[in-house]
Structure formats: structure tokens, C-alpha cells
Short mmCIF file of C-alpha atoms and ligand atoms in Angstrom, two decimals:
data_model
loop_
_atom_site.label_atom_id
_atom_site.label_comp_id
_atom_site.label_asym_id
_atom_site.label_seq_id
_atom_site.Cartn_x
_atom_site.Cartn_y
_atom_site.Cartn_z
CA UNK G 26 26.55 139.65 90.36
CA UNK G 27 26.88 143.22 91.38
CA UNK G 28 24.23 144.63 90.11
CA UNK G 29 21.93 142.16 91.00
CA UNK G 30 23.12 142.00 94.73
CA UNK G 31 22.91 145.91 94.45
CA UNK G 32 19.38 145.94 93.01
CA UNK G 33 18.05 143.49 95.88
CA UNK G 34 19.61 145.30 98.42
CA UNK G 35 17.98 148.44 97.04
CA UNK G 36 14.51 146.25 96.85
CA UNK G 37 14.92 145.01 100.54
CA UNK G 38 16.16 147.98 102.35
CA UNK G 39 15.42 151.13 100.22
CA UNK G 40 18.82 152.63 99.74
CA UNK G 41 22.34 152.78 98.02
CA UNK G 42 25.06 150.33 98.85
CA UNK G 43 28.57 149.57 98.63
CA UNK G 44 30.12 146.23 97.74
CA UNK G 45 32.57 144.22 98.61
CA UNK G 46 34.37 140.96 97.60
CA UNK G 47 36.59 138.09 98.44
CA UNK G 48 37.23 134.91 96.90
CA UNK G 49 37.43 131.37 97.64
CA UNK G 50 41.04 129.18 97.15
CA UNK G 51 42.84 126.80 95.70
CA UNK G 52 46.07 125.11 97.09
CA UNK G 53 48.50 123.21 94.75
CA UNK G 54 50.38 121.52 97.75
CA UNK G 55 50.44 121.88 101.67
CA UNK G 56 47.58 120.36 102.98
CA UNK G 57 46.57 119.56 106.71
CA UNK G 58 50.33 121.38 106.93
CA UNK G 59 49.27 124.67 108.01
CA UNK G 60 47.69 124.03 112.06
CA UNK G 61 50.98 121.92 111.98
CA UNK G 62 53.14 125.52 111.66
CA UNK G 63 54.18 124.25 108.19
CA UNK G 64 54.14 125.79 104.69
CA UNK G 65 51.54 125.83 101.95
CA UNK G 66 50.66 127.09 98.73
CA UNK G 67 47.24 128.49 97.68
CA UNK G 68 46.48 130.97 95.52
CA UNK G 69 42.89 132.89 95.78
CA UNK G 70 40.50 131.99 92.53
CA UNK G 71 37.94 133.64 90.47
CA UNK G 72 34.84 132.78 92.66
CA UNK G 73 33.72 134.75 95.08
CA UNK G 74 31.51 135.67 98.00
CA UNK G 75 29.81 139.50 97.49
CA UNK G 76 28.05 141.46 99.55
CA UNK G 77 26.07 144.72 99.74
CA UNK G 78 26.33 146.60 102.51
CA UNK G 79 24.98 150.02 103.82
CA UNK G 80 25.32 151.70 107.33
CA UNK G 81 21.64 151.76 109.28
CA UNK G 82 21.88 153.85 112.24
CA UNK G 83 21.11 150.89 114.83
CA UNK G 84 23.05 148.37 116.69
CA UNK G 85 21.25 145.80 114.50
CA UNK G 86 22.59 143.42 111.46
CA UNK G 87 20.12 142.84 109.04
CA UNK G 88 21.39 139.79 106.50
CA UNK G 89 19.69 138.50 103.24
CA UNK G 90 21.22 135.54 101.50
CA UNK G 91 20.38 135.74 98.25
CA UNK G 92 21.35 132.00 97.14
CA UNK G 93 19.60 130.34 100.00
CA UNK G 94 16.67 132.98 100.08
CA UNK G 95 16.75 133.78 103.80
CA UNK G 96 16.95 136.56 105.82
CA UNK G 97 18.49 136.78 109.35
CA UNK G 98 18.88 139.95 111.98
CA UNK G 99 21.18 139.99 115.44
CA UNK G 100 21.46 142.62 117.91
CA UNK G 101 25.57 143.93 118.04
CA UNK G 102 25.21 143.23 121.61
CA UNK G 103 23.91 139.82 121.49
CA UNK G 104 26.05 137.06 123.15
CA UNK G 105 24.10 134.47 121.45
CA UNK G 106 24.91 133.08 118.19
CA UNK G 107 22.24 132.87 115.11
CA UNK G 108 20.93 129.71 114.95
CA UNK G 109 21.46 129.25 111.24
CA UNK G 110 24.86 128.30 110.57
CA UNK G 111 25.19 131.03 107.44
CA UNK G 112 24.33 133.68 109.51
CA UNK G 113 26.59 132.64 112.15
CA UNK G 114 29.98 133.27 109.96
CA UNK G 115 29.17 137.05 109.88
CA UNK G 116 28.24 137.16 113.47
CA UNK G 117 31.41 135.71 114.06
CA UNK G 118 33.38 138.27 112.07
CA UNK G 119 31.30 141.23 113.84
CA UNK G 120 32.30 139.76 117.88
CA UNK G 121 35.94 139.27 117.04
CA UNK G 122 36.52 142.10 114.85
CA UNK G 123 34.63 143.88 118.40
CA UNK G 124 36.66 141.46 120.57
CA UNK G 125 40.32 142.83 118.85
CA UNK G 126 39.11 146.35 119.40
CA UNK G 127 37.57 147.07 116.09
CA UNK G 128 34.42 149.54 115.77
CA UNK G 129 31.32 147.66 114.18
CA UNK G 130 27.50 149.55 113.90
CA UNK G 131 24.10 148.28 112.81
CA UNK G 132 24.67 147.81 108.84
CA UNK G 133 22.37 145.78 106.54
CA UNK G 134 23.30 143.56 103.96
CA UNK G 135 22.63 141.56 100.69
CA UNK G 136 24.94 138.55 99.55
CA UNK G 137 25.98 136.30 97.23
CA UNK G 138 28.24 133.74 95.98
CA UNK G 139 29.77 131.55 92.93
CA UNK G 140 32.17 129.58 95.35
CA UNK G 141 30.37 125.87 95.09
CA UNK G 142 29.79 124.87 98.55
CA UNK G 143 31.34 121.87 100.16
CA UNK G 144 33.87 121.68 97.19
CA UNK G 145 37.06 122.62 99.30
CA UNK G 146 36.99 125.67 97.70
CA UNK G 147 36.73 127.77 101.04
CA UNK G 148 33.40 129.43 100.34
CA UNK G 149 33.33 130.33 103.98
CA UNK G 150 36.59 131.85 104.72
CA UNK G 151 35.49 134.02 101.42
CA UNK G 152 32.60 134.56 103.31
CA UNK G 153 34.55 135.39 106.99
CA UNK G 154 36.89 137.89 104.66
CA UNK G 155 34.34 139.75 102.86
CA UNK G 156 32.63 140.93 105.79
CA UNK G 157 36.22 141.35 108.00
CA UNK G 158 37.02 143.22 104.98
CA UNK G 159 33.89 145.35 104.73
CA UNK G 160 33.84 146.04 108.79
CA UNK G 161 37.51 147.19 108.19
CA UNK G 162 36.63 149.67 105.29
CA UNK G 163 33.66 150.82 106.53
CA UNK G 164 34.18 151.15 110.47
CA UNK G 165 37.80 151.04 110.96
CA UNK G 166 39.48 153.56 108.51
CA UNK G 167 41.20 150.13 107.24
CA UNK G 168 43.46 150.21 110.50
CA UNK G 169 43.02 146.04 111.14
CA UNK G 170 45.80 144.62 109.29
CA UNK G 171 45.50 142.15 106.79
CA UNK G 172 47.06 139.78 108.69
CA UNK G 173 44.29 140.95 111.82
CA UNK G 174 41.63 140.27 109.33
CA UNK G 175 42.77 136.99 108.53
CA UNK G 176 42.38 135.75 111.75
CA UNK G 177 39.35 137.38 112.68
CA UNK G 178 37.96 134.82 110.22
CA UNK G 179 39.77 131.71 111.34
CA UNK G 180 38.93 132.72 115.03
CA UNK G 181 34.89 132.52 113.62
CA UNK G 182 35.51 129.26 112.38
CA UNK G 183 36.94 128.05 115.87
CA UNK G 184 34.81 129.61 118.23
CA UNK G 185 31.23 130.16 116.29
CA UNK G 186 31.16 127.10 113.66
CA UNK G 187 33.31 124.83 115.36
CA UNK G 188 36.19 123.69 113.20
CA UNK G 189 39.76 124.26 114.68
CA UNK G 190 41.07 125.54 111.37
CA UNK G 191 44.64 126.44 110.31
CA UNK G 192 45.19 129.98 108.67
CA UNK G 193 45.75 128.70 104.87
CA UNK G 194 41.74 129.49 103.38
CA UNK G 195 41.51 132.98 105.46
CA UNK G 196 44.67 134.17 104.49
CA UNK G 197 44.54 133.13 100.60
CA UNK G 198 41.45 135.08 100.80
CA UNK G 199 42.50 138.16 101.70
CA UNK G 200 45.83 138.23 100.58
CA UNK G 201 45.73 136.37 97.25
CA UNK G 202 46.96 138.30 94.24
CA UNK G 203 45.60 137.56 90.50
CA UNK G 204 48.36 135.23 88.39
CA UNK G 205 50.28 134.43 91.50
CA UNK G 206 50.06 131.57 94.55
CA UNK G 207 51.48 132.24 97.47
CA UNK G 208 54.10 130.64 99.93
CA UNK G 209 53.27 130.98 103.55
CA UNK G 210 55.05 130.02 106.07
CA UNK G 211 52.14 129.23 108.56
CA UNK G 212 54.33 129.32 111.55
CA UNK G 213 55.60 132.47 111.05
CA UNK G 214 53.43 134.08 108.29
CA UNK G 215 55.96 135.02 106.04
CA UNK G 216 54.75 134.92 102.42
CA UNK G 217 55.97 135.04 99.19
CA UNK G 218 54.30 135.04 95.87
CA UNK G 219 54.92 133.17 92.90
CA UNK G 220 53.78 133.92 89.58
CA UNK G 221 51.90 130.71 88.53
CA UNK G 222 51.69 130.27 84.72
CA UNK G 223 52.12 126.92 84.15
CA UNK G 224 51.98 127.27 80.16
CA UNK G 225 51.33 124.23 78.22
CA UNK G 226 49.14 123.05 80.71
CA UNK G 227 46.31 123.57 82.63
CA UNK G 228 44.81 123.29 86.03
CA UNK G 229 41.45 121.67 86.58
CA UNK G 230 39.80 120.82 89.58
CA UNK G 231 36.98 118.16 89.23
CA UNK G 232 34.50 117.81 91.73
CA UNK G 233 33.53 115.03 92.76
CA UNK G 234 29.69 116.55 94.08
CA UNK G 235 30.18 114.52 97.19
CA UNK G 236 29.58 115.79 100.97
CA UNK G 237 30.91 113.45 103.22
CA UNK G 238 28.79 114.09 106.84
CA UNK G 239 31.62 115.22 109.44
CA UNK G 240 30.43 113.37 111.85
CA UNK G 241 32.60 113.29 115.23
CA UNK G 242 34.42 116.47 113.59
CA UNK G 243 37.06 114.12 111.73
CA UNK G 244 38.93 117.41 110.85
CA UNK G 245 39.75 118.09 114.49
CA UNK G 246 40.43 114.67 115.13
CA UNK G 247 43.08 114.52 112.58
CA UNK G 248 44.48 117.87 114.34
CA UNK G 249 44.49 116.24 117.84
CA UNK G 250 46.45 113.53 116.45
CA UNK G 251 49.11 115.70 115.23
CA UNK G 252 49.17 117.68 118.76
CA UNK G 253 48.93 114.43 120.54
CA UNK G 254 52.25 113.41 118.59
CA UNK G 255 53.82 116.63 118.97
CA UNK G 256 53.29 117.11 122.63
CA UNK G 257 55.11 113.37 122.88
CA UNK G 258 58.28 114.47 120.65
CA UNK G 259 58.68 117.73 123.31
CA UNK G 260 57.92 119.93 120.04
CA UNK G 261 55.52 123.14 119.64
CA UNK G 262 54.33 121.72 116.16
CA UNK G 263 55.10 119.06 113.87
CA UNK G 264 57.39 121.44 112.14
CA UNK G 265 59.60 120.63 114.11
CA UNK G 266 59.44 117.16 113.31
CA UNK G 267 61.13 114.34 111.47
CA UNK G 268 60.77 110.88 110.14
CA UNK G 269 64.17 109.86 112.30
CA UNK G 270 62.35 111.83 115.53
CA UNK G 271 58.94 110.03 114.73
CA UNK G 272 61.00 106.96 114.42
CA UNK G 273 62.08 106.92 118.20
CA UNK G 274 58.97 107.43 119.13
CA UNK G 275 57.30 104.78 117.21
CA UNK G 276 55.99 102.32 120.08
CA UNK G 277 54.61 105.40 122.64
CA UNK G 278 51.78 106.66 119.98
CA UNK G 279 49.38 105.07 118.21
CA UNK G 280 49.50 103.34 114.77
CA UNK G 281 46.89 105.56 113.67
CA UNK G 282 48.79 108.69 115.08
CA UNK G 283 51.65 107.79 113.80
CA UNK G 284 50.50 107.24 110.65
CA UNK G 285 48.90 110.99 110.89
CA UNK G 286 52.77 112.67 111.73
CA UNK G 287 54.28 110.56 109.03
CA UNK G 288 51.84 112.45 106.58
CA UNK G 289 52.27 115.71 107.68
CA UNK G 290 56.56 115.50 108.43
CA UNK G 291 56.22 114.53 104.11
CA UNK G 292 54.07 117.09 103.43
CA UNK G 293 56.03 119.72 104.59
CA UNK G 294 59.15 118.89 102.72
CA UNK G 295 56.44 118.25 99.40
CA UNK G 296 55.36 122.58 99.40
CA UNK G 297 59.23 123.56 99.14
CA UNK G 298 60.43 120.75 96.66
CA UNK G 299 57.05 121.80 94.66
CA UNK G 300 58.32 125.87 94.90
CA UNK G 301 61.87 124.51 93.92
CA UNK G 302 60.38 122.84 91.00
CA UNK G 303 58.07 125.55 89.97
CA UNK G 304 61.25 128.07 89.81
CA UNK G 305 62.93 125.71 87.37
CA UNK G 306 59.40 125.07 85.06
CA UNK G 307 59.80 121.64 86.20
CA UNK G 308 56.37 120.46 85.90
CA UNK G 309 56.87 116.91 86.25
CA UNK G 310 57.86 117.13 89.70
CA UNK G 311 55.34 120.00 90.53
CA UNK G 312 52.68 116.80 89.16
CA UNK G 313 54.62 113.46 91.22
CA UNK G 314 54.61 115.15 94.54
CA UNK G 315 50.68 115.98 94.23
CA UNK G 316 50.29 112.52 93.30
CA UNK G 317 52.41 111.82 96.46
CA UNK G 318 50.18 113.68 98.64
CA UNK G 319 46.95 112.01 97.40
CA UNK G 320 48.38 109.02 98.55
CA UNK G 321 49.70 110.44 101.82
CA UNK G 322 46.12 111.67 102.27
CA UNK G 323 45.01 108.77 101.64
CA UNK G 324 46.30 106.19 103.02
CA UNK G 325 47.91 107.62 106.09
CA UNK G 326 45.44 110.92 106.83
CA UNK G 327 42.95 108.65 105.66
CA UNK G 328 40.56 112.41 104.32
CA UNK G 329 39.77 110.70 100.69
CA UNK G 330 37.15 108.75 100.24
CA UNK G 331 36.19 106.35 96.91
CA UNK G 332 34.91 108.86 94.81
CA UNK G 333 38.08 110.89 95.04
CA UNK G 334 40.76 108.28 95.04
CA UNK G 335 38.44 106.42 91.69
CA UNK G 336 39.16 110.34 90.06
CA UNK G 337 42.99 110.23 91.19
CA UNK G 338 43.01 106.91 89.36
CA UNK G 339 41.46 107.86 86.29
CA UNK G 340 43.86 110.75 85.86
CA UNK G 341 47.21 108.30 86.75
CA UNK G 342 45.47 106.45 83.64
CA UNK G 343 45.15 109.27 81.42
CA UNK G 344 48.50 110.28 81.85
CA UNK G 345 47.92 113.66 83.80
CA UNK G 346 50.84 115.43 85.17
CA UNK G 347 49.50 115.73 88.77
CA UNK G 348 46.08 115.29 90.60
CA UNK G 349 45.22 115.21 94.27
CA UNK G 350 42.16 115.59 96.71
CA UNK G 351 42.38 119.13 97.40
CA UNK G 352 41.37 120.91 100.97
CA UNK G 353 39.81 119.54 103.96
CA UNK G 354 38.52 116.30 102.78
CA UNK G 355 35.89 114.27 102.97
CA UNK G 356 34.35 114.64 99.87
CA UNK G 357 34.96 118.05 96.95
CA UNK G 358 37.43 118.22 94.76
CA UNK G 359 40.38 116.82 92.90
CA UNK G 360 43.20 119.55 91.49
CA UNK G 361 44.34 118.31 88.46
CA UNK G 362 47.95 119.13 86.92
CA UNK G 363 47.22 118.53 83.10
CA UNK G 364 49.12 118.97 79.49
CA UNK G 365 46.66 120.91 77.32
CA UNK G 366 47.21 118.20 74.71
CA UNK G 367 45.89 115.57 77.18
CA UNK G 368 43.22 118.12 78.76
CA UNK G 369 40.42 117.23 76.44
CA UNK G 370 41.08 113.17 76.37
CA UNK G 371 41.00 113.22 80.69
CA UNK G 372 38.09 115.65 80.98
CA UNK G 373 36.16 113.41 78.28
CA UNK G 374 37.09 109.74 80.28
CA UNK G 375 36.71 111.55 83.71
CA UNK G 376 32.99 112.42 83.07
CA UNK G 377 32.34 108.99 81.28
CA UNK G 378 33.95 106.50 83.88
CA UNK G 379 32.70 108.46 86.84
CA UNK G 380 29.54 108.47 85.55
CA UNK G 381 29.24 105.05 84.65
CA UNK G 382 30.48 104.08 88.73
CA UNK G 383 28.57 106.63 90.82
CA UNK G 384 25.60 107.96 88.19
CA UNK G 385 26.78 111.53 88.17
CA UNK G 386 29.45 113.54 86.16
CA UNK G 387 32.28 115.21 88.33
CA UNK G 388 31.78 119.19 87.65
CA UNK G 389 34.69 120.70 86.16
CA UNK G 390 35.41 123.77 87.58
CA UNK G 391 38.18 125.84 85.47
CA UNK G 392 39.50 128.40 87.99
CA UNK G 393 42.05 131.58 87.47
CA UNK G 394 44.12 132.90 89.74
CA UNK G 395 42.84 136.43 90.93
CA UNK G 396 43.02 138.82 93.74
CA UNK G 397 41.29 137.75 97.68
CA UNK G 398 39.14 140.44 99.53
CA UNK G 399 38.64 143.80 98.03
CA UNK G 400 36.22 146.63 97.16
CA UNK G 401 34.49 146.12 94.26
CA UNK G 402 34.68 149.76 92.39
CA UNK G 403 31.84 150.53 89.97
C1 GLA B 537 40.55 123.20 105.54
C2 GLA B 537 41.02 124.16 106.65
C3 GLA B 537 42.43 124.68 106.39
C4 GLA B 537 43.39 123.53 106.09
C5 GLA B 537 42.81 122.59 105.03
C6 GLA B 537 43.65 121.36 104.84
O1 GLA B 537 40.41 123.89 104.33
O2 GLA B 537 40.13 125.24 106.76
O3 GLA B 537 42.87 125.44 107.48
O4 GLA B 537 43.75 122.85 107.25
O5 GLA B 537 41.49 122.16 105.38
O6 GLA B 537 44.88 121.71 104.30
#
């Protein structure tokens, strides 16, 4: 992908360029935990967003996308947003990496990506981190902190695309390390890696190829609920919560609400039982909480839809050690837990029974852990 990014770059704006990289995620456990001040557990993967960049004298972007064929500029000084929605992540990154103090001038740019879109794979925060990355490098002597840089990107989702994200995609992104997933305390941001090599099995995502519309932004919703039920218990965040503490205050939120906390308080507890489990090699445990948060997603966060609870199903049948709906929601991905011996057998009835219901084949997407945002060196 370098080279080609490089060659177009050199095509489109006549000169040498540098290149940069960061890559979408994965998370085995901890989801819808992390605006909540809870833990989770991603680890970055081997897709990524790159881009070409070169310095250009003005106090003009210039932007190519490469996959979608379309070209955008914006003025440094612009307050108004692009109105395509691509464009807008890396306008986003420019104003708040400007807004924390950072130095960003006129560059031009070329990118690219292998992160599937809409998968739950965080192809945008590996879009927000390549170019907070890049800005860094090439403006800012690398002075932003990584943990600056993270948030420059989850402040672009909030205030230029709209969704009131938690910190888990930006900071697997930039931080994540090849072979290992990471522990982070969302509430504090202490981290901790964990070498992840599960061996005997292997992790699979399937994707399910369907893009739920967010209509009414169901993603904040489900974050206003947990506020709403956090702000009645007296508490910051529902990290502070319990199931005895949501118990007393059953009758003054809604059912739906309720339903929301009771999710989130089990969650929680799921990301350090699954570290606990990991440290012993105790797979089967690792697999029966992620089937435990499927159905907490389901049923009480109510983020799966048919598609993804019909693969859950089919991998309970095939006897796979662990599958869930993986990110956001609404549509992408399962994660799928699975004994190499049984890896063929599930892959084989996944593709034929989903096929059969919805007249497509889930993609299987193998992924390997690898490092988030970095320079890519020739
Ligand atoms: C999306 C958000 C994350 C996180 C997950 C759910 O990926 O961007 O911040 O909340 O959903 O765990």
C-alpha cells in the first residue's frame, strides 16, 4: 500500500512524501464500558489507515482518498467543517491538535485503508490517529503525548462527526503493541499489556456485512442512559456502580435504563475475570464471559441485531470457545474464540447457514495483533 499511496501522491502533487500509519482494533471484552470510566481490552490489528503526506508552504489541506476517489481542500483557518464526512475526521484532528496548542501548516495528502468500514473495526479512529500522529511528527517535534493524541481523535469524533465516543478505539490505535492487548483502565488511563497468544486456538471475527442506519444516534442514547442512571445513584460514572446500588434504585429509572446499568455494572467485572483467566491460560472462561456479554448486549443494551445474534448461535452450536458482537453495534462483526481443531468445521457451517438465511456469506476477517500509529520507514 505504500508504494502505491506514495506513487499517487507523487502523480497528484509532484513531489516526495512521507508516510504514516495506524491501525484499526479489536477488543476481546469491555464493551460500551469505557464512557462508563470502566476497563477494556483491545488490542490494535493488522489493518490500517495510511497516508502520504508532504509539507506545502500554505495554510491549505489538500486531501485525496484514494479508496473513495475524491479529493477535498480546507483553509487552516476555516471554522467550517468539510461537508463530506471523510474529510471531516482530518479537519477535526487539524482544529484540536490547533485548539491544545499544537502547530499545524498547509500539507497535502494521499490515503488509504484495509480497515473494512462499518465492521467495528475502528477504521476512523485509525483514521483520527494517523493524521494526530503525522501532525505530531511533522509539526510538533513529537511533543503531544500519546495520551494528547488519543484524545485529539476522540474529541473529532464528538465535536466534528457527532458520536460521544469513549477513549477505547483512539487509544488502541495509537498505543497498541504487536502480540499484545491491552488493559486500560478508562477512568484513569492506566494500561497494561498482555501478551495474547492464545495457542491452540484462534481468533476470528466474522462479519456479518450489515450497516444498521444510526438513526436517532442510538450510540449516544445508550450513553445518556448510563449518565441518566449515574447522575440518580450520586456517582461520577457507572464505575462506581453495583447491582445492590442499582437495586435500590430500581423503581426511580426506567426499565429500559435500568436494564442499560445492569449491562454495563457486569461488564466491568467480565474485562478483569477475562485478564484473570488469560494469566492462568484458562480459555474456557476467557470464551463463557464473551458469550455472557453477547447476551448482555443483547438483551439488555439491546446493540445486536438478527444477523449477529443468528452468528452467536451458530458458533454456541459448533462448539466455539467464545463469540460476541464486537464494538459499537448495530451491525459488523462477531469475535470469535475458536479451537483450531473446530476452526475449519465453524468457518465452513458459518458461511453455509448464514448464507442460506440472509443470501450472503459473513467475511472472515483473520486479524493479528500489531503495533497502532507509527511511521512507516522505507
Ligand atoms: C465504539 C466507540 C467506543 C466504544 C465502543 C463500544 O467503538 O467508539 O468508544 O464505546 O463503541 O465498546
Amino acid at each position: 500500500m505504500k508504494e502505491q499511496i506514495q506513487a499517487q501522491f507523487k502523480q497528484r502533487f509532484g513531489t516526495d512524501s512521507v508516510v504514516y500509519a495506524s491501525a484499526g482494533r479489536i477488543n476481546l471484552i469491555g464493551e460500551h464500558t469505557d464512557y462508563n470510566g470502566g476497563f477494556v481490552f483491545p488490542g490494535a490489528i493488522d489493518k490500517y489507515i495510511m497516508a502520504a503526506i508532504n509539507i506545502n508552504g500554505t495554510d491549505k489541506v489538500r486531501v485525496l482518498s484514494m479508496d473513495m476517489d475524491a479529493y477535498c481542500e480546507f483553509g487552516l483557518n476555516e471554522e467550517d467543517a468539510p461537508q463530506e464526512q471523510w474529510a471531516r475526521y482530518i479537519f477535526g484532528v487539524c482544529r484540536e491538535t490547533i485548539k491544545r496548542g499544537g502547530v499545524v501548516k498547509g500539507f497535502d495528502t494521499v490515503f488509504a485503508g484495509n480497515v473494512p468500514l462499518g465492521a467495528g473495526l475502528s477504521s476512523s479512529a485509525a483514521l483520527e490517529s494517523c493524521f494526530a500522529f503525522a501532525l505530531n511528527d511533522l509539526f510538533n517535534d513529537n511533543k503531544i503525548d500519546k495520551f494528547e493524541l488519543a484524545k485529539i481523535g476522540q474529541s473529532t469524533e464528538h465535536n466534528y462527526c457527532g458520536v460521544n465516543c469513549g477513549i477505547m478505539d483512539q487509544f488502541a490505535s495509537v498505543f497498541g503493541k504487536k502480540d499484545c492487548l491491552m488493559r486500560l483502565d478508562c477512568r484513569s488511563l492506566e494500561h497494561e499489556y498482555f501478551p495474547f497468544h492464545p495457542d491452540g486456538y484462534k481468533l476470528v471475527l466474522l462479519n456479518s456485512k450489515v450497516k444498521h442506519e444510526l438513526v436517532d444516534s442510538p450510540y449516544n442514547k445508550r450513553r445518556e442512559s448510563c449518565e441518566r442512571v449515574a447522575a440518580t445513584l450520586g456517582v461520577e460514572t457507572l464505575r462506581d456502580a453495583t447491582y445492590t446500588m442499582l437495586a435500590d434504585v430500581r423503581d426511580k429509572v426506567s426499565d429500559e435504563d435500568y436494564r442499560r446499568a445492569r449491562f454495563v455494572i457486569g461488564e466491568k467485572q467480565r474485562v478483569l475475570d477475562v485478564c484473570d483467566a488469560l494469566e492462568r491460560g484458562d480459555y474456557e472462561t476467557v470464551g463463557r464471559c464473551m458469550f455472557e456479554t453477547h447476551d448482555g448486549l443483547s438483551r439488555d443494551y439491546e446493540v445486536s441485531c438478527e444477523e449477529l445474534d443468528y452468528l452467536n448461535d451458530v458458533a454456541r452450536e459448533c462448539g466455539v470457545t467464545g463469540s460476541r458482537i464486537m464494538g459499537g453495534g448495530f451491525g459488523g462483526c462477531t469475535i470469535n474464540l475458536v479451537k483450531e481443531e473446530r476452526y475449519d468445521n465453524f468457518i465452513a457451517t458459518a458461511k453455509e447457514k448464514f448464507n442460506r438465511k440472509y443470501g450472503h456469506e459473513p467475511e472472515v476477517i483473520n486479524v493479528i495483533i500489531s503495533d497502532g500509529a507509527h511511521k512507516v520507514e522505507d
